[in-house]
Tab-separated table of C-alpha atoms and ligand atoms in Angstrom:
chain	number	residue	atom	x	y	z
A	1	UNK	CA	-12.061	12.082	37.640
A	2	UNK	CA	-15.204	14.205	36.737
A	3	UNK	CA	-14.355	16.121	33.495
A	4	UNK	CA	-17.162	18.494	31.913
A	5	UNK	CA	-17.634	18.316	28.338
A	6	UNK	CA	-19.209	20.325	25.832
A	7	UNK	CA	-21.450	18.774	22.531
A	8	UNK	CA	-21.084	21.146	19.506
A	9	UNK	CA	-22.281	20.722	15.876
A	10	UNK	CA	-21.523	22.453	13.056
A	11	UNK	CA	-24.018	21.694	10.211
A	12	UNK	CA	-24.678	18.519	11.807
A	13	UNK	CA	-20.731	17.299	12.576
A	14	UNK	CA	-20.820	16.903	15.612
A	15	UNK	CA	-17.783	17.115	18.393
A	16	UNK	CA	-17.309	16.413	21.783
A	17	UNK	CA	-15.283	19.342	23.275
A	18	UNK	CA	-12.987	19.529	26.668
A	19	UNK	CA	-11.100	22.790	27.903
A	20	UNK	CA	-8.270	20.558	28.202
A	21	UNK	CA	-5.926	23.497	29.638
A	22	UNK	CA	-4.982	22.068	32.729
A	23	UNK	CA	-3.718	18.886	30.929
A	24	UNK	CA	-6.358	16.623	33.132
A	25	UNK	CA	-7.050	14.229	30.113
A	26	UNK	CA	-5.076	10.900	29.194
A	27	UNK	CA	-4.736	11.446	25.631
A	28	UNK	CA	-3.384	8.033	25.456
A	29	UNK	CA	-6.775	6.573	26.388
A	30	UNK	CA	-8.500	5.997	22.627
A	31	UNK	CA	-10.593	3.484	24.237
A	32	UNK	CA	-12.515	6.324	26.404
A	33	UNK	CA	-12.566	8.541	23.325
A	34	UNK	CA	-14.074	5.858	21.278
A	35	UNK	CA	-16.459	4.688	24.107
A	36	UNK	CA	-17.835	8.486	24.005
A	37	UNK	CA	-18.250	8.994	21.061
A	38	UNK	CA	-20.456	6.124	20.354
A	39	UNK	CA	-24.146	6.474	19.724
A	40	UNK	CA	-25.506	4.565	21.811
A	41	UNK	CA	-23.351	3.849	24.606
A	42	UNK	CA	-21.884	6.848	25.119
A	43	UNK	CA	-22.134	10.846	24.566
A	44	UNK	CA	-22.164	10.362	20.470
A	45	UNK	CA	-20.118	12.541	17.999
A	46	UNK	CA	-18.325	12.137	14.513
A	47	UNK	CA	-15.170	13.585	16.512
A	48	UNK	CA	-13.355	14.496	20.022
A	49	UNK	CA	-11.996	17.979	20.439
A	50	UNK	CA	-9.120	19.048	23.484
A	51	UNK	CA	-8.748	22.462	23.523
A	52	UNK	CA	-5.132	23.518	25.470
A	53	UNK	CA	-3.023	26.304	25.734
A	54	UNK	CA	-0.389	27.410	23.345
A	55	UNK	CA	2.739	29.097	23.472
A	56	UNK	CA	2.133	31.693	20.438
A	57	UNK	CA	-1.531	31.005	19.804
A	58	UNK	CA	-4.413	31.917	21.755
A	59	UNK	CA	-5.099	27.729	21.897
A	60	UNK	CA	-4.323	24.473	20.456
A	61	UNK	CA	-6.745	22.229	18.920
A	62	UNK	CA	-6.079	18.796	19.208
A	63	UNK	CA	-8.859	16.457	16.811
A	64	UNK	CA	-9.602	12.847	17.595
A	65	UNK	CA	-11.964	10.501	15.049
A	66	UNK	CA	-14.924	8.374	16.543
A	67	UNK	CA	-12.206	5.932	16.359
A	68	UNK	CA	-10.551	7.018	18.702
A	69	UNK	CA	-7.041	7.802	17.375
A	70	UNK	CA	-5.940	11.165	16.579
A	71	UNK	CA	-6.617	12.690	13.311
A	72	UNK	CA	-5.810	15.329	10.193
A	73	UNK	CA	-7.663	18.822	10.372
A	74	UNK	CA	-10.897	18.821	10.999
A	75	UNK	CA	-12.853	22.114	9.327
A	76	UNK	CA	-15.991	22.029	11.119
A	77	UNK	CA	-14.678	21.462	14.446
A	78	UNK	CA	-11.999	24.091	13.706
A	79	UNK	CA	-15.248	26.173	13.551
A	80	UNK	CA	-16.689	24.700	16.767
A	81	UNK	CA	-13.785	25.052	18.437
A	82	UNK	CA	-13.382	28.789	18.017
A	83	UNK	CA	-17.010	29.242	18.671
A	84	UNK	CA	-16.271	26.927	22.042
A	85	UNK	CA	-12.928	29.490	22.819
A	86	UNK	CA	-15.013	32.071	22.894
A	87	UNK	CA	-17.621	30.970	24.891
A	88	UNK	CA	-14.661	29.862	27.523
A	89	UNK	CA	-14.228	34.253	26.967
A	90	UNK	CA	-10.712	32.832	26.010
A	91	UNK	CA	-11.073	34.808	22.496
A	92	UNK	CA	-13.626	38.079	21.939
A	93	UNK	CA	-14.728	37.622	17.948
A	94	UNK	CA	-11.089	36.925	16.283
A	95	UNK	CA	-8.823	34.081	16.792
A	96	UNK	CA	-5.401	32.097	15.937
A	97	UNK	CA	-5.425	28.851	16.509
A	98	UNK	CA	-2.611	26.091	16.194
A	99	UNK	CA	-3.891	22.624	14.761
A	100	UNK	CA	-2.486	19.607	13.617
A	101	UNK	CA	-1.869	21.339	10.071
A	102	UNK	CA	-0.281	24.851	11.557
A	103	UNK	CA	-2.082	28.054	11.922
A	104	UNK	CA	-5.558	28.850	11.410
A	105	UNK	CA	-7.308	32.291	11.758
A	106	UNK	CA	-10.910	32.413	12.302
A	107	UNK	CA	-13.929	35.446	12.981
A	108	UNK	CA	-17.377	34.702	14.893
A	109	UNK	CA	-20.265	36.485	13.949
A	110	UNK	CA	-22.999	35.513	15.910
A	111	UNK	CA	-23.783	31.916	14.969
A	112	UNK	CA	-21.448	32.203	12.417
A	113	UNK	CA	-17.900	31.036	12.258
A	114	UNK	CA	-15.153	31.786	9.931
A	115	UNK	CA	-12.461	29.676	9.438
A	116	UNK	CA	-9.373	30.383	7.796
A	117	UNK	CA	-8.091	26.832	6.318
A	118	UNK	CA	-4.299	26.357	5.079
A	119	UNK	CA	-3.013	26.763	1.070
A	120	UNK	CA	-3.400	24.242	-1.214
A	121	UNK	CA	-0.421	24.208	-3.611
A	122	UNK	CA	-1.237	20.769	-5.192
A	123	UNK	CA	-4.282	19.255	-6.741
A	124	UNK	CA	-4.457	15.984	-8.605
A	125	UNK	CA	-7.048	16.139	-11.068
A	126	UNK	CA	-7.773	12.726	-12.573
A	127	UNK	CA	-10.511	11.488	-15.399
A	128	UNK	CA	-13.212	10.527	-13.152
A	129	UNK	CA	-11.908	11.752	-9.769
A	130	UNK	CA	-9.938	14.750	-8.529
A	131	UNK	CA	-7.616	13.974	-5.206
A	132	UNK	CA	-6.422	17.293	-2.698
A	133	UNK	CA	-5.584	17.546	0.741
A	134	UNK	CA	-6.956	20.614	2.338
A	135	UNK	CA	-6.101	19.470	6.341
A	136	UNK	CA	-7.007	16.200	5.297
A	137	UNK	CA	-6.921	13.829	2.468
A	138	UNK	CA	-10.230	13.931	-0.106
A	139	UNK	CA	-11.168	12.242	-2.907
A	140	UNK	CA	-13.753	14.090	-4.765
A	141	UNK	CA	-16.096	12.974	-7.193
A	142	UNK	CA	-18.942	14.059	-9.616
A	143	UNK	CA	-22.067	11.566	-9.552
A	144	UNK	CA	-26.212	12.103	-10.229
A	145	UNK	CA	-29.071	12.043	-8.320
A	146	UNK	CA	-26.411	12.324	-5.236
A	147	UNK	CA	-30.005	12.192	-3.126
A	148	UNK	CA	-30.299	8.522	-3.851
A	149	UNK	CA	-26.614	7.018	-4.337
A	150	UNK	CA	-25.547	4.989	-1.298
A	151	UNK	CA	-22.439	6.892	0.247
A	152	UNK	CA	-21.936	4.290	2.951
A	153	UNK	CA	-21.533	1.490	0.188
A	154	UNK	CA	-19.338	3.690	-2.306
A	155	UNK	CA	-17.509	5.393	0.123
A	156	UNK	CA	-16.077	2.479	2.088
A	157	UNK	CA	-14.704	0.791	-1.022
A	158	UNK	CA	-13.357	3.795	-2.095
A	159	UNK	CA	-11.592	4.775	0.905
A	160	UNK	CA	-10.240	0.831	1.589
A	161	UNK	CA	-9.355	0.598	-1.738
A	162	UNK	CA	-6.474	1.899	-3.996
A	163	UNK	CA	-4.356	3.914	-3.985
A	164	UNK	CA	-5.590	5.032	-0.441
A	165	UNK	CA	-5.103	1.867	1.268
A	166	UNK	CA	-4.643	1.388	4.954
A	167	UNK	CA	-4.406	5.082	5.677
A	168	UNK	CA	-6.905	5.575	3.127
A	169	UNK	CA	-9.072	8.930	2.603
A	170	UNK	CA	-12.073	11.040	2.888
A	171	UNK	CA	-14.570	10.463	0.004
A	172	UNK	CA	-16.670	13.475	-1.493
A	173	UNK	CA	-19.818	12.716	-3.827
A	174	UNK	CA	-20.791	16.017	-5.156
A	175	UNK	CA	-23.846	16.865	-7.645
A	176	UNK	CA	-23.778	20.296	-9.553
A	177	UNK	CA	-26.998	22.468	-8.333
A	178	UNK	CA	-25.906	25.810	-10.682
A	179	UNK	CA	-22.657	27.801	-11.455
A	180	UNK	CA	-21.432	28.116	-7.889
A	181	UNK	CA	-23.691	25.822	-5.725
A	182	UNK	CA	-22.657	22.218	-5.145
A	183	UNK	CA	-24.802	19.673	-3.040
A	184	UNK	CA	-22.099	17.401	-1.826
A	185	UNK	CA	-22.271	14.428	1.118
A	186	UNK	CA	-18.878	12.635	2.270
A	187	UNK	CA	-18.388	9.527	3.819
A	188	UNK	CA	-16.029	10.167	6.221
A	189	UNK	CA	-12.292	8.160	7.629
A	190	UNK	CA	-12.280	7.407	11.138
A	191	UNK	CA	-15.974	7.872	11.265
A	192	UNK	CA	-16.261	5.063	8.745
A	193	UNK	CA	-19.894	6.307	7.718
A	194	UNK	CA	-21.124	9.145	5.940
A	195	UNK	CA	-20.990	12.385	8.218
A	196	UNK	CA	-23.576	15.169	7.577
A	197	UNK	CA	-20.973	17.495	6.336
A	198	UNK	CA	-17.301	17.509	6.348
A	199	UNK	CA	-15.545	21.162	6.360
A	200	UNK	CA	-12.353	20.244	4.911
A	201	UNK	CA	-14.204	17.822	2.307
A	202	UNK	CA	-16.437	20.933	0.935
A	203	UNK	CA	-13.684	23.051	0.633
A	204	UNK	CA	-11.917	20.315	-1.202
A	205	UNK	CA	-14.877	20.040	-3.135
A	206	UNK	CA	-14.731	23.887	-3.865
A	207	UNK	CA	-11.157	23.841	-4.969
A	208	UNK	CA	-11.602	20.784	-7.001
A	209	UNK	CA	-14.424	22.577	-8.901
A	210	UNK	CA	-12.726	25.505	-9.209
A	211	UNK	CA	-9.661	23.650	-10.507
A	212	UNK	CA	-11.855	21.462	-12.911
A	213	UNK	CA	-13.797	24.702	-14.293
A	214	UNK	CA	-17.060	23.218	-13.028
A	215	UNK	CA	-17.257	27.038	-11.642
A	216	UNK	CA	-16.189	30.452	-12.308
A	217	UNK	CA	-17.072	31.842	-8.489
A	218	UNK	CA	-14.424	32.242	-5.909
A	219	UNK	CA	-17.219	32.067	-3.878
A	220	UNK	CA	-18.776	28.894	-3.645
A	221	UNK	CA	-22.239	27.417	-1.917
A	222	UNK	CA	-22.449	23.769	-0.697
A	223	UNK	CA	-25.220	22.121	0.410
A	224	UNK	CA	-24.802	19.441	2.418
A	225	UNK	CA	-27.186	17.213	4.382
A	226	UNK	CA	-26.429	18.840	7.659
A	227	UNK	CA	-26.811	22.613	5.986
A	228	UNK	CA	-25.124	25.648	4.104
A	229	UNK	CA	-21.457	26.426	3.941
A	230	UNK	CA	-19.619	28.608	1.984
A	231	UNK	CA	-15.792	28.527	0.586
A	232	UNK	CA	-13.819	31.677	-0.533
A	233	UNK	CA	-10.203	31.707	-1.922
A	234	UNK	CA	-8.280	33.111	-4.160
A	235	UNK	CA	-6.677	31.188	-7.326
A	236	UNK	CA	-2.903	32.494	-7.775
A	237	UNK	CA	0.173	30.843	-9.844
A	238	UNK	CA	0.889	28.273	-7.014
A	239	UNK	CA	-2.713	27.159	-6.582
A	240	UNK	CA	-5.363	28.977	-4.258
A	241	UNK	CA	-4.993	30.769	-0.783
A	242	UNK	CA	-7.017	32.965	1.226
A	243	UNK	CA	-9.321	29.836	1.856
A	244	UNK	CA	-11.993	30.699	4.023
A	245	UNK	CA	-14.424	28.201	5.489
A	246	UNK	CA	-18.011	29.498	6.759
A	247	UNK	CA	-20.979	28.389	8.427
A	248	UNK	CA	-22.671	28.236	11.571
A	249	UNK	CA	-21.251	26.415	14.796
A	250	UNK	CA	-23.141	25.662	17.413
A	251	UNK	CA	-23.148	24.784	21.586
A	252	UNK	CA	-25.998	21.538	21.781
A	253	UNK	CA	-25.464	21.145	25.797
A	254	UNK	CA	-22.823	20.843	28.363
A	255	UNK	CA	-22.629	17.547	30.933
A	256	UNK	CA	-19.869	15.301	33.025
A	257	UNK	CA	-17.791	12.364	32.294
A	258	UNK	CA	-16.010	9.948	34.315
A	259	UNK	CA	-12.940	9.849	32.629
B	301	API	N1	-15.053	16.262	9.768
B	301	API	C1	-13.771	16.870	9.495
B	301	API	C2	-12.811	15.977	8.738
B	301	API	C3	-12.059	15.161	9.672
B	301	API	C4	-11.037	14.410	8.921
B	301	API	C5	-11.012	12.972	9.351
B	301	API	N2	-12.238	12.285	8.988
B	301	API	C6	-9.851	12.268	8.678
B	301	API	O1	-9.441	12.732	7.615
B	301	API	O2	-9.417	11.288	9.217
B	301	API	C7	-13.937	18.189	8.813
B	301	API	O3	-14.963	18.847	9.044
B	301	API	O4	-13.020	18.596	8.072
């Protein structure tokens, strides 16, 4: 069956998107969803995005890993995603969204996409590490000269090792740049290589700065090596809402697939 897909990147994560409303895709089939995403046998993307229909929501997002297997939140194809539903004119410049992790709001402007991310009531805050999920599980940690240190290396033992384990976890080197900007790169789970930016890993990184009193802001700049987002929340007594993910999304080109 011919299926047409659409390549999106949001500072440089890159998706594989499918209007996926008339339930034509075997979801079943990792196999095909790894094959396409590979680099150099298929399409190539960090993930694979199904858009559907929802019963309360204007759509459902539905987030695959290269690996092929289904996956936790994904921020920056939360942003493609909305940026794809309203290309499909599903949306005008406001959505709700359902996802893997509940209920996400999100605004286009333009180019760029705002993405409302879920709560985050607990944050474990260690000596040389801080650990959060925000959609998906991070580990964050402070290193220098993050231009130079080898993410693939450290990441991977890091994310195989303990206490993540099997399931393991996304891993976040971040470098200070001033009082609320934050170069960070992640090396990613399911991707199993370091991704040019991860949206729920910088607003981990955020929160886990925040938390740590690296920064004052509730507005906070990270660069990453795939561009500029930004995180807002708000701190409160149970730990920080209002969580807003932003940066640009982006359509790269449309083709077909056998599937
Ligand atoms: N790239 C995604 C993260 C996907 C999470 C996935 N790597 C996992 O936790 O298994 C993001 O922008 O938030």
């Amino acid at each position: 069956m011919t299926v047409t897909f659409y390549k999106y990147q949001g500072t440089g994560n890159d998706f594989i998107i499918v209007d996926n409303r008339l339930q034509q895709i075997d979801k079943n089939n990792t196999k095909r969803i790894e094959e396409l995403c590979d680099r150099r046998f298929g399409i190539g993307a960090n993930g694979f995005i199904l858009l559907e229909n929802d019963k309360i929501a204007d759509f459902k997002m539905v987030y695959y890993n290269a690996d092929g297997k289904e996956s936790s939140m994904c921020g920056n194809g939360g942003r493609c995603i909305a940026a794809f539903a309203k290309y499909l004119g599903i949306i005008s410049s406001t959505a709700e969204f359902e996802a893997i992790d509940g209920l996400h709001k999100a605004r286009i402007n333009g180019d760029i996409v705002y993405l409302q991310m879920q709560n985050v009531e607990t944050i474990e805050a260690y000596k040389d590490h801080t650990f959060l999920d925000t959609g998906s599980p991070h580990h964050v940690e402070l290193v220098s000269q993050i231009e130079a240190f080898d993410v693939k290396q450290n990441g991977a033992k890091i994310r195989y090792g303990q206490p993540y384990g099997r399931a393991g976890s996304n891993v976040n080197f971040v470098e200070q740049l001033s009082n609320d900007r934050f170069a960070v790169r992640t090396y990613e789970r399911g991707v199993e290589d370091e991704t040019l930016s991860c949206g729920t890993g910088v607003t981990a990184v955020a929160l886990a700065m925040h938390k740590g009193a690296k920064t004052n802001s509730d507005e906070v700049s990270l660069k990453t090596q795939g561009g500029e987002l930004k995180v807002k929340f708000e701190e409160d007594k149970d730990g920080y809402k209002n969580i807003w993910l932003i940066g640009p999304a982006q359509q790269v080109f449309k083709g077909e697939i056998e599937w």
